[in-house]
XYZ file of N, CA and C in Angstrom:
795
model
N 0.847 -1.189 0.000
C 0.000 0.000 0.000
C 0.884 1.241 0.000
N 0.347 2.368 -0.454
C 1.102 3.604 -0.430
C 1.332 4.028 1.015
N 2.570 4.396 1.310
C 2.939 4.714 2.693
C 2.597 6.163 3.039
N 2.320 6.438 4.331
C 2.145 7.832 4.750
C 3.435 8.609 4.485
N 3.315 9.920 4.321
C 4.485 10.724 3.993
C 5.297 11.064 5.246
N 6.614 10.941 5.103
C 7.540 11.141 6.213
C 7.427 12.551 6.785
N 7.398 13.561 5.895
C 7.424 14.940 6.394
C 6.153 15.295 7.161
N 5.020 14.725 6.762
C 3.778 15.000 7.484
C 3.800 14.351 8.869
N 4.402 13.171 8.935
C 4.511 12.503 10.233
C 5.494 13.242 11.136
N 6.552 13.801 10.536
C 7.479 14.650 11.302
C 6.723 15.765 12.014
N 5.920 16.456 11.242
C 5.175 17.596 11.788
C 4.208 17.147 12.878
N 3.484 16.059 12.610
C 2.498 15.575 13.579
C 3.159 15.203 14.901
N 4.265 14.475 14.809
C 4.924 14.008 16.037
C 5.619 15.143 16.782
N 6.180 16.093 16.029
C 6.811 17.239 16.694
C 5.778 18.025 17.498
N 4.622 18.270 16.884
C 3.572 19.014 17.580
C 3.038 18.234 18.775
N 2.958 16.911 18.616
C 2.469 16.081 19.718
C 3.390 16.190 20.928
N 4.683 16.383 20.652
C 5.653 16.521 21.743
C 5.818 17.970 22.195
N 5.012 18.865 21.613
C 5.055 20.295 21.973
C 6.439 20.902 21.753
N 7.063 20.511 20.653
C 8.371 21.064 20.293
C 8.204 22.106 19.198
N 8.929 23.201 19.306
C 8.985 24.143 18.196
C 9.919 23.579 17.132
N 9.831 24.134 15.929
C 10.753 23.695 14.878
C 12.197 23.960 15.289
N 12.440 25.100 15.927
C 13.804 25.436 16.342
C 14.324 24.450 17.381
N 13.476 24.107 18.350
C 13.905 23.169 19.389
C 14.217 21.801 18.785
N 13.352 21.339 17.889
C 13.580 20.043 17.253
C 14.842 20.077 16.396
N 15.029 21.186 15.683
C 16.214 21.320 14.832
C 17.490 21.309 15.672
N 17.460 22.022 16.795
C 18.630 22.055 17.678
C 18.977 20.657 18.184
N 17.968 19.891 18.543
C 18.201 18.540 19.055
C 18.789 17.624 17.981
N 18.477 17.928 16.726
C 18.998 17.111 15.621
C 20.213 17.755 14.960
N 20.722 18.830 15.587
C 21.941 19.496 15.114
C 21.815 19.956 13.658
N 20.699 20.626 13.375
C 20.513 21.228 12.053
C 19.886 22.598 12.241
N 19.866 23.399 11.204
C 19.291 24.737 11.305
C 17.764 24.659 11.267
N 17.083 25.616 11.898
C 15.617 25.656 11.803
C 15.140 25.767 10.356
N 15.923 26.466 9.535
C 15.586 26.607 8.116
C 15.572 25.237 7.436
N 16.593 24.429 7.743
C 16.667 23.083 7.177
C 15.499 22.232 7.666
N 15.196 22.310 8.956
C 14.076 21.532 9.505
C 12.767 21.916 8.812
N 12.576 23.212 8.623
C 11.354 23.683 7.973
C 11.208 23.094 6.574
N 12.315 23.061 5.832
C 12.277 22.498 4.483
C 11.974 20.999 4.510
N 12.506 20.308 5.502
C 12.245 18.867 5.610
C 10.794 18.614 5.998
N 10.283 19.434 6.902
C 8.931 19.214 7.419
C 7.855 19.573 6.399
N 8.166 20.452 5.476
C 7.202 20.809 4.436
C 7.349 19.945 3.193
N 8.335 19.052 3.192
C 8.522 18.161 2.055
C 9.292 18.773 0.906
N 9.850 19.969 1.114
C 10.611 20.608 0.037
C 11.968 19.941 -0.165
N 12.473 19.338 0.879
C 13.749 18.627 0.805
C 13.596 17.255 1.448
N 14.471 16.354 1.064
C 14.473 15.005 1.635
C 15.668 14.885 2.576
N 15.472 14.372 3.789
C 16.596 14.269 4.727
C 17.646 13.269 4.256
N 18.880 13.556 4.620
C 19.962 12.609 4.353
C 19.779 11.397 5.268
N 20.478 10.297 4.999
C 20.363 9.131 5.892
C 20.680 9.465 7.351
N 21.702 10.318 7.574
C 22.049 10.691 8.943
C 20.941 11.534 9.574
N 20.404 12.484 8.810
C 19.302 13.308 9.315
C 18.072 12.452 9.602
N 17.821 11.488 8.731
C 16.678 10.597 8.935
C 16.821 9.841 10.253
N 18.020 9.338 10.515
C 18.258 8.610 11.773
C 18.034 9.519 12.981
N 18.536 10.760 12.892
C 18.391 11.698 14.016
C 16.919 12.047 14.259
N 16.199 12.291 13.170
C 14.778 12.651 13.293
C 13.979 11.484 13.864
N 14.256 10.297 13.355
C 13.533 9.113 13.828
C 13.826 8.843 15.300
N 15.067 9.075 15.698
C 15.436 8.878 17.101
C 14.722 9.886 17.998
N 14.677 11.134 17.554
C 14.034 12.180 18.345
C 12.528 11.967 18.447
N 11.907 11.644 17.322
C 10.443 11.576 17.268
C 9.899 10.151 17.382
N 10.815 9.203 17.596
C 10.433 7.795 17.762
C 9.624 7.295 16.563
N 10.246 7.451 15.392
C 9.643 7.017 14.138
C 10.470 5.882 13.543
N 9.853 5.166 12.633
C 10.558 4.142 11.866
C 10.530 4.565 10.401
N 11.688 4.894 9.844
C 11.751 5.500 8.510
C 11.134 4.624 7.429
N 11.269 3.308 7.551
C 10.789 2.436 6.473
C 9.268 2.361 6.404
N 8.589 2.953 7.373
C 7.119 2.963 7.349
C 6.556 4.159 6.594
N 7.436 5.074 6.186
C 6.958 6.324 5.595
C 7.618 6.585 4.249
N 6.935 7.397 3.464
C 7.411 7.731 2.127
C 8.275 8.985 2.173
N 9.497 8.867 1.645
C 10.397 10.017 1.543
C 10.404 10.492 0.093
N 9.298 11.089 -0.326
C 9.162 11.519 -1.719
C 9.644 12.951 -1.860
N 10.645 13.209 -2.691
C 11.154 14.569 -2.838
C 10.145 15.496 -3.491
N 10.151 16.753 -3.043
C 9.264 17.764 -3.606
C 9.546 17.953 -5.098
N 10.763 17.603 -5.518
C 11.133 17.774 -6.927
C 10.307 16.893 -7.853
N 9.644 15.868 -7.303
C 8.765 15.043 -8.134
C 7.709 15.922 -8.797
N 7.252 16.946 -8.070
C 6.265 17.859 -8.639
C 6.797 18.496 -9.914
N 8.082 18.802 -9.907
C 8.697 19.416 -11.076
C 8.605 18.484 -12.284
N 8.804 17.184 -12.048
C 8.718 16.205 -13.128
C 7.312 16.152 -13.692
N 6.320 16.185 -12.808
C 4.933 16.174 -13.262
C 4.631 17.412 -14.092
N 5.160 18.544 -13.670
C 4.925 19.781 -14.405
C 5.553 19.727 -15.790
N 6.748 19.157 -15.865
C 7.442 19.094 -17.145
C 6.681 18.249 -18.155
N 5.908 17.276 -17.670
C 5.165 16.400 -18.560
C 3.775 16.928 -18.892
N 3.379 18.028 -18.275
C 2.098 18.652 -18.593
C 2.349 20.035 -19.156
N 1.977 20.265 -20.391
C 2.238 21.561 -21.005
C 1.285 22.595 -20.424
N 1.747 23.804 -20.250
C 0.935 24.839 -19.608
C 0.133 25.643 -20.621
N -1.057 26.032 -20.214
C -1.914 26.852 -21.063
C -1.467 28.312 -21.034
N -1.032 28.770 -19.861
C -0.559 30.131 -19.685
C 0.944 30.100 -19.427
N 1.635 31.238 -19.524
C 3.082 31.227 -19.280
C 3.452 30.616 -17.930
N 2.735 30.996 -16.880
C 3.012 30.414 -15.561
C 1.694 30.120 -14.845
N 0.902 29.174 -15.344
C -0.368 28.886 -14.677
C -0.132 28.287 -13.302
N -0.897 28.725 -12.314
C -0.700 28.201 -10.959
C -1.185 26.761 -10.837
N -0.814 26.155 -9.729
C -1.264 24.796 -9.435
C -2.570 24.849 -8.660
N -3.361 23.790 -8.802
C -4.562 23.664 -7.984
C -4.704 22.212 -7.556
N -4.803 22.005 -6.250
C -5.045 20.676 -5.711
C -6.424 20.664 -5.071
N -7.280 19.755 -5.518
C -8.628 19.658 -4.954
C -8.553 19.331 -3.467
N -9.494 19.870 -2.715
C -9.511 19.667 -1.270
C -9.764 18.198 -0.927
N -9.005 17.695 0.039
C -9.153 16.312 0.493
C -9.940 16.294 1.797
N -11.121 15.654 1.786
C -11.855 15.544 3.042
C -11.237 14.472 3.938
N -10.569 13.511 3.308
C -9.776 12.517 4.033
C -8.493 12.285 3.248
N -7.446 11.900 3.937
C -6.190 11.687 3.227
C -6.341 10.507 2.268
N -5.707 10.574 1.103
C -5.795 9.465 0.149
C -5.333 8.140 0.752
N -4.375 8.220 1.678
C -3.886 6.993 2.319
C -5.045 6.221 2.945
N -5.989 6.935 3.563
C -7.146 6.279 4.184
C -8.002 5.603 3.122
N -8.165 6.265 1.973
C -8.973 5.683 0.891
C -8.318 4.413 0.346
N -7.007 4.471 0.119
C -6.319 3.287 -0.398
C -6.329 2.158 0.635
N -6.182 2.513 1.899
C -6.222 1.502 2.955
C -7.606 0.863 3.031
N -8.654 1.671 2.876
C -10.018 1.132 2.889
C -10.242 0.205 1.699
N -9.683 0.572 0.547
C -9.800 -0.295 -0.628
C -9.105 -1.630 -0.375
N -7.944 -1.568 0.263
C -7.214 -2.795 0.585
C -8.018 -3.670 1.539
N -8.620 -3.054 2.531
C -9.406 -3.820 3.499
C -10.650 -4.443 2.866
N -11.229 -3.741 1.883
C -12.465 -4.223 1.255
C -12.215 -5.298 0.203
N -11.133 -5.137 -0.543
C -10.875 -6.047 -1.673
C -9.388 -6.409 -1.719
N -8.912 -6.990 -0.647
C -7.485 -7.296 -0.525
C -6.983 -8.178 -1.665
N -7.802 -9.134 -2.093
C -7.361 -10.074 -3.127
C -7.081 -9.384 -4.459
N -7.634 -8.193 -4.657
C -7.386 -7.436 -5.886
C -6.441 -6.259 -5.655
N -6.653 -5.543 -4.571
C -5.867 -4.327 -4.331
C -4.408 -4.654 -4.030
N -4.173 -5.720 -3.283
C -2.782 -6.062 -2.957
C -1.963 -6.371 -4.215
N -2.432 -7.248 -5.119
C -1.641 -7.480 -6.337
C -1.572 -6.268 -7.258
N -2.628 -5.444 -7.285
C -2.570 -4.216 -8.085
C -1.480 -3.284 -7.553
N -1.438 -3.146 -6.230
C -0.423 -2.292 -5.614
C 0.978 -2.836 -5.878
N 1.116 -4.148 -5.831
C 2.414 -4.768 -6.121
C 2.858 -4.443 -7.544
N 1.924 -4.484 -8.477
C 2.234 -4.123 -9.866
C 2.703 -2.673 -9.962
N 1.971 -1.794 -9.300
C 2.288 -0.368 -9.372
C 3.646 -0.083 -8.740
N 3.952 -0.772 -7.658
C 5.232 -0.544 -6.971
C 6.434 -0.948 -7.820
N 6.217 -1.776 -8.813
C 7.314 -2.205 -9.687
C 7.628 -1.178 -10.767
N 6.803 -0.159 -10.879
C 7.030 0.850 -11.911
C 8.317 1.618 -11.639
N 9.077 1.924 -12.673
C 10.315 2.686 -12.463
C 10.064 4.107 -11.962
N 8.847 4.613 -12.192
C 8.513 5.973 -11.741
C 7.670 5.932 -10.468
N 7.910 4.945 -9.624
C 7.039 4.752 -8.459
C 7.029 5.967 -7.522
N 8.176 6.636 -7.348
C 8.195 7.815 -6.473
C 7.240 8.885 -6.990
N 7.230 9.033 -8.279
C 6.330 10.004 -8.912
C 4.868 9.593 -8.701
N 4.594 8.302 -8.857
C 3.243 7.778 -8.642
C 2.812 7.999 -7.193
N 3.724 7.760 -6.277
C 3.397 7.904 -4.860
C 3.093 9.365 -4.522
N 3.860 10.278 -5.094
C 3.582 11.707 -4.902
C 2.178 12.043 -5.404
N 1.860 11.549 -6.582
C 0.542 11.786 -7.176
C -0.566 11.292 -6.242
N -0.416 10.072 -5.750
C -1.461 9.473 -4.917
C -1.621 10.192 -3.582
N -0.533 10.710 -3.047
C -0.617 11.421 -1.771
C -1.341 12.758 -1.902
N -1.341 13.344 -3.078
C -1.926 14.675 -3.256
C -3.274 14.653 -3.965
N -3.742 13.467 -4.281
C -4.992 13.311 -5.012
C -6.188 13.411 -4.067
N -7.272 13.988 -4.541
C -8.525 14.004 -3.781
C -9.388 12.838 -4.251
N -9.796 11.999 -3.319
C -10.635 10.844 -3.629
C -11.814 10.822 -2.668
N -12.944 10.341 -3.165
C -14.162 10.385 -2.357
C -14.564 9.021 -1.800
N -13.897 7.952 -2.258
C -14.290 6.624 -1.790
C -13.172 5.628 -2.047
N -13.295 4.461 -1.432
C -12.310 3.406 -1.669
C -12.405 2.869 -3.095
N -13.596 2.954 -3.709
C -13.724 2.506 -5.101
C -12.978 3.442 -6.049
N -12.984 4.730 -5.737
C -12.197 5.663 -6.551
C -10.710 5.350 -6.417
N -10.291 4.975 -5.217
C -8.892 4.588 -5.024
C -8.560 3.365 -5.873
N -9.475 2.402 -5.934
C -9.238 1.223 -6.765
C -9.219 1.599 -8.247
N -10.085 2.517 -8.641
C -10.110 2.989 -10.029
C -8.747 3.577 -10.405
N -8.173 4.361 -9.497
C -6.844 4.940 -9.727
C -5.797 3.832 -9.852
N -5.859 2.853 -8.967
C -4.903 1.745 -9.018
C -4.987 0.983 -10.339
N -6.203 0.775 -10.818
C -6.388 0.077 -12.096
C -5.734 0.867 -13.229
N -5.953 2.179 -13.247
C -5.335 3.012 -14.284
C -3.809 2.965 -14.192
N -3.297 3.041 -12.971
C -1.845 3.004 -12.786
C -1.273 1.648 -13.191
N -1.999 0.583 -12.875
C -1.547 -0.757 -13.258
C -1.547 -0.923 -14.778
N -2.414 -0.170 -15.456
C -2.445 -0.197 -16.925
C -1.325 0.636 -17.546
N -0.640 1.429 -16.701
C 0.460 2.241 -17.212
C 0.172 3.721 -17.318
N -0.938 4.193 -16.730
C -1.252 5.623 -16.776
C -0.136 6.434 -16.121
N 0.146 7.598 -16.693
C 1.250 8.444 -16.237
C 0.697 9.668 -15.505
N 1.155 9.942 -14.277
C 0.711 11.149 -13.574
C 1.350 12.399 -14.178
N 0.532 13.409 -14.416
C 1.036 14.698 -14.881
C 0.241 15.812 -14.200
N 0.718 17.029 -14.353
C -0.023 18.217 -13.941
C -0.339 19.013 -15.198
N -1.617 19.253 -15.439
C -2.019 19.939 -16.662
C -3.343 20.663 -16.426
N -3.560 21.751 -17.128
C -4.798 22.518 -16.992
C -5.903 21.886 -17.833
N -7.081 21.644 -17.251
C -8.174 21.061 -18.039
C -8.509 21.867 -19.293
N -8.502 23.199 -19.168
C -8.878 24.023 -20.316
C -7.858 23.972 -21.441
N -6.677 23.464 -21.151
C -5.709 23.284 -22.231
C -6.171 22.203 -23.201
N -6.980 21.289 -22.692
C -7.407 20.144 -23.497
C -8.710 20.400 -24.241
N -9.390 21.482 -23.915
C -10.634 21.778 -24.619
C -11.609 22.555 -23.752
N -12.539 23.218 -24.407
C -13.551 24.029 -23.711
C -14.479 23.135 -22.894
N -14.878 23.638 -21.729
C -15.854 22.950 -20.882
C -17.126 23.789 -20.797
N -18.298 23.150 -20.769
C -19.551 23.919 -20.762
C -19.816 24.662 -19.460
N -19.169 24.251 -18.383
C -19.327 24.920 -17.090
C -17.944 25.242 -16.525
N -17.820 26.331 -15.765
C -16.518 26.670 -15.186
C -16.089 25.669 -14.110
N -14.820 25.295 -14.140
C -14.232 24.508 -13.052
C -13.886 25.489 -11.940
N -14.324 25.188 -10.719
C -14.136 26.153 -9.631
C -13.481 25.510 -8.413
N -12.927 26.373 -7.584
C -12.482 25.990 -6.250
C -13.692 26.172 -5.332
N -14.260 25.089 -4.798
C -15.495 25.225 -4.007
C -15.322 26.028 -2.724
N -14.087 26.246 -2.300
C -13.875 26.993 -1.059
C -14.079 28.496 -1.247
N -13.868 28.986 -2.484
C -14.020 30.433 -2.707
C -14.688 30.769 -4.046
N -15.101 29.728 -4.790
C -15.815 29.870 -6.064
C -14.959 30.476 -7.182
N -13.652 30.561 -6.964
C -12.767 31.073 -8.015
C -12.669 30.055 -9.149
N -12.569 30.553 -10.371
C -12.433 29.661 -11.521
C -10.989 29.156 -11.609
N -10.844 27.842 -11.720
C -9.504 27.240 -11.706
C -9.292 26.294 -12.888
N -10.107 26.423 -13.911
C -9.959 25.547 -15.069
C -8.656 25.743 -15.806
N -8.067 26.948 -15.684
C -6.791 27.222 -16.345
C -5.608 26.881 -15.445
N -5.884 26.448 -14.211
C -4.815 26.016 -13.308
C -4.430 24.573 -13.625
N -3.212 24.228 -13.278
C -2.767 22.858 -13.497
C -3.269 21.948 -12.385
N -3.914 20.863 -12.788
C -4.478 19.880 -11.869
C -3.716 18.564 -12.000
N -3.781 17.769 -10.946
C -3.280 16.405 -11.040
C -4.140 15.624 -12.024
N -3.486 14.825 -12.832
C -4.188 14.124 -13.903
C -3.457 12.822 -14.202
N -4.197 11.815 -14.619
C -3.588 10.583 -15.120
C -3.788 10.526 -16.629
N -2.703 10.305 -17.345
C -2.757 10.221 -18.807
C -2.499 8.778 -19.222
N -3.480 8.190 -19.868
C -3.361 6.823 -20.373
C -3.599 6.873 -21.874
N -2.534 6.678 -22.635
C -2.569 6.874 -24.082
C -3.037 8.304 -24.357
N -4.171 8.480 -25.025
C -4.645 9.841 -25.298
C -5.828 10.223 -24.417
N -5.989 9.518 -23.322
C -7.070 9.811 -22.382
C -6.510 10.509 -21.143
N -7.216 11.536 -20.695
C -6.800 12.307 -19.518
C -7.884 12.196 -18.449
N -7.485 11.782 -17.253
C -8.428 11.574 -16.154
C -8.144 12.582 -15.035
N -9.140 13.421 -14.737
C -9.063 14.369 -13.624
C -10.029 13.896 -12.532
N -9.627 14.064 -11.273
C -10.409 13.504 -10.172
C -10.975 14.598 -9.264
N -12.248 14.415 -8.898
C -12.927 15.284 -7.935
C -12.863 16.762 -8.332
N -13.297 17.049 -9.552
C -13.399 18.432 -10.002
C -14.775 18.996 -9.651
N -14.801 20.272 -9.302
C -16.053 20.954 -8.965
C -16.397 21.957 -10.059
N -17.703 22.065 -10.341
C -18.181 22.957 -11.398
C -19.251 23.891 -10.847
N -19.338 25.062 -11.469
C -20.394 26.000 -11.125
C -21.622 25.696 -11.977
N -22.734 25.429 -11.313
C -24.014 25.214 -11.989
C -25.078 25.873 -11.115
N -26.280 25.302 -11.034
C -27.282 25.857 -10.127
C -26.816 25.713 -8.681
N -25.921 24.776 -8.475
C -25.206 24.611 -7.212
C -23.834 24.055 -7.566
N -22.978 23.875 -6.594
C -21.663 23.300 -6.878
C -21.836 21.824 -7.216
N -21.341 21.439 -8.362
C -21.390 20.037 -8.775
C -19.979 19.473 -8.767
N -19.811 18.379 -8.075
C -18.498 17.742 -8.005
C -18.594 16.374 -8.661
N -17.676 16.094 -9.566
C -17.715 14.823 -10.286
C -16.576 13.934 -9.804
N -16.804 12.633 -9.880
C -15.756 11.696 -9.479
C -14.561 11.787 -10.423
N -14.850 11.674 -11.717
C -13.778 11.699 -12.721
C -14.251 12.497 -13.933
N -13.415 13.413 -14.371
C -13.647 14.111 -15.635
C -12.671 13.531 -16.645
N -13.202 13.001 -17.726
C -12.383 12.316 -18.735
C -12.337 13.131 -20.018
N -11.127 13.272 -20.536
C -10.961 13.884 -21.851
C -10.327 12.860 -22.773
N -11.072 12.462 -23.809
C -10.466 11.686 -24.897
C -10.622 12.540 -26.149
N -11.531 12.206 -27.029
C -11.798 13.115 -28.148
C -12.711 14.254 -27.710
N -13.536 13.978 -26.704
C -14.428 14.990 -26.132
C -14.390 14.843 -24.613
N -15.122 15.701 -23.920
C -15.227 15.609 -22.470
C -16.386 14.699 -22.080
N -16.213 13.967 -21.002
C -17.306 13.194 -20.414
C -17.032 13.028 -18.925
N -18.036 12.554 -18.214
C -17.935 12.366 -16.766
C -18.037 10.880 -16.448
N -17.219 10.431 -15.513
C -17.322 9.062 -15.001
C -17.723 9.148 -13.535
N -18.817 8.512 -13.187
C -19.242 8.435 -11.794
C -19.070 6.999 -11.315
N -18.400 6.844 -10.195
C -18.094 5.515 -9.660
C -19.069 5.237 -8.526
N -19.998 4.336 -8.788
C -21.118 4.103 -7.875
C -20.954 2.786 -7.128
N -20.867 2.886 -5.809
C -20.769 1.695 -4.980
C -22.113 1.017 -4.795
N -22.090 -0.080 -4.056
C -23.306 -0.876 -3.870
C -24.404 -0.085 -3.169
N -24.033 0.847 -2.292
C -25.037 1.607 -1.550
C -25.354 2.957 -2.168
N -25.051 3.126 -3.454
C -25.243 4.424 -4.103
C -26.716 4.829 -4.132
N -26.976 6.108 -3.824
C -28.338 6.648 -3.836
C -28.612 7.270 -5.208
N -29.401 6.595 -6.024
C -29.638 7.050 -7.394
C -30.586 8.246 -7.466
N -31.206 8.612 -6.358
C -32.134 9.746 -6.385
C -31.415 11.062 -6.664
N -30.089 11.081 -6.443
C -29.316 12.302 -6.665
C -28.682 12.356 -8.057
N -28.909 11.329 -8.871
C -28.191 11.237 -10.144
C -28.600 12.295 -11.158
N -29.804 12.823 -11.036
C -30.277 13.775 -12.035
C -29.403 15.005 -12.159
N -28.815 15.445 -11.046
C -27.998 16.657 -11.069
C -26.731 16.485 -11.896
N -26.316 15.243 -12.123
C -25.101 15.006 -12.902
C -25.194 15.607 -14.300
N -26.402 15.644 -14.834
C -26.572 16.051 -16.224
C -26.629 17.567 -16.394
N -26.572 18.300 -15.287
C -26.506 19.757 -15.387
C -25.232 20.219 -16.077
N -24.217 19.384 -16.078
C -22.951 19.759 -16.711
C -23.027 19.720 -18.230
N -24.103 19.139 -18.747
C -24.285 19.033 -20.198
C -23.161 18.219 -20.835
N -22.720 17.204 -20.111
C -21.698 16.288 -20.604
C -22.211 14.862 -20.483
N -21.771 13.964 -21.365
C -22.150 12.557 -21.210
C -21.665 12.025 -19.859
N -22.499 11.233 -19.219
C -22.153 10.661 -17.920
C -22.149 9.140 -18.028
N -21.030 8.545 -17.667
C -20.908 7.089 -17.652
C -20.765 6.618 -16.210
N -21.559 5.641 -15.852
C -21.524 5.112 -14.493
C -20.685 3.833 -14.454
N -19.734 3.799 -13.535
C -18.930 2.595 -13.303
C -19.397 1.984 -11.990
N -19.949 0.802 -12.056
C -20.430 0.141 -10.846
C -19.288 -0.603 -10.163
N -19.507 -0.934 -8.921
C -18.501 -1.705 -8.183
C -18.237 -3.036 -8.888
N -19.288 -3.658 -9.374
C -19.156 -4.956 -10.052
C -18.262 -4.836 -11.287
N -18.509 -3.821 -12.113
C -17.719 -3.679 -13.340
C -16.277 -3.296 -13.031
N -16.074 -2.485 -11.987
C -14.719 -2.090 -11.613
C -13.917 -3.290 -11.121
N -14.548 -4.140 -10.328
C -13.856 -5.335 -9.836
C -13.502 -6.265 -10.989
N -14.402 -6.387 -11.959
C -14.107 -7.222 -13.127
C -12.951 -6.651 -13.945
N -12.922 -5.332 -14.082
C -11.815 -4.696 -14.803
C -10.499 -4.946 -14.084
N -10.519 -4.850 -12.765
C -9.311 -5.112 -11.976
C -8.833 -6.547 -12.189
N -9.765 -7.484 -12.218
C -9.394 -8.889 -12.452
C -8.781 -9.064 -13.840
N -9.357 -8.382 -14.834
C -8.829 -8.481 -16.197
C -7.402 -7.931 -16.279
N -7.171 -6.799 -15.618
C -5.830 -6.196 -15.619
C -4.822 -7.143 -14.983
N -5.202 -7.756 -13.879
C -4.301 -8.691 -13.194
C -4.064 -9.942 -14.031
N -5.100 -10.405 -14.723
C -4.955 -11.593 -15.569
C -3.973 -11.326 -16.709
N -4.076 -10.147 -17.308
C -3.162 -9.781 -18.399
C -1.733 -9.665 -17.873
N -1.588 -9.061 -16.700
C -0.253 -8.907 -16.108
C 0.353 -10.261 -15.766
N -0.471 -11.168 -15.272
C 0.017 -12.509 -14.919
C 0.432 -13.282 -16.170
N -0.367 -13.147 -17.225
C -0.061 -13.849 -18.478
C 1.223 -13.336 -19.110
N 1.486 -12.047 -18.905
C 2.699 -11.456 -19.485
C 3.942 -11.917 -18.740
């Protein structure tokens, strides 16, 4: 499974011990500036720094992901910008993606575990892990959907939705209603298909979709679990885009097919 991020655990444990960044840095014989960069994920600690931090905060390094902030740069390089310097936009996470992936593992271990094993073998796994840690997901089925795409070879990039084509409704940040369609979003690119997750649109109310797909045209993918309430489905069509529903049954079958192909290869 994708591991929790080291720098976030640093921050959590430091605060739990009521240590300031300066106090923690002094104990680990580094500058507060260096500690700040490590705690925000902008830099990756050296092996010696990792040992000192783990000793101070009683952590085990192998349980956490040490993904360099520079991975973001790689994602940016693979997504062409619509504007000279379009800003980044990360959809709000109501729960950390780690919880979603863990829930998927608990629900469908026989599929999620081998899918994760496949993904971990990718040469760009650090990049994939960065993508998954910053992704907004609404359910464990969405986490499995992401794993299936990654197991198929989808590549994480950062790209602006409006670079790929006009949308009938504005993409917005639901926290302040600002239009963010020209901002670079996390995206999975599989061949010529682009998958954006948990995008919000301005309509008669805020509409949030599970997946916005761009192939030759735009469409919406809604991932519906066994307990899905279909009484709310009518609002999906306010976006004036085709809506495709992926059921839990069909997603599990797709996961089995992906694993069967991987095993045969």
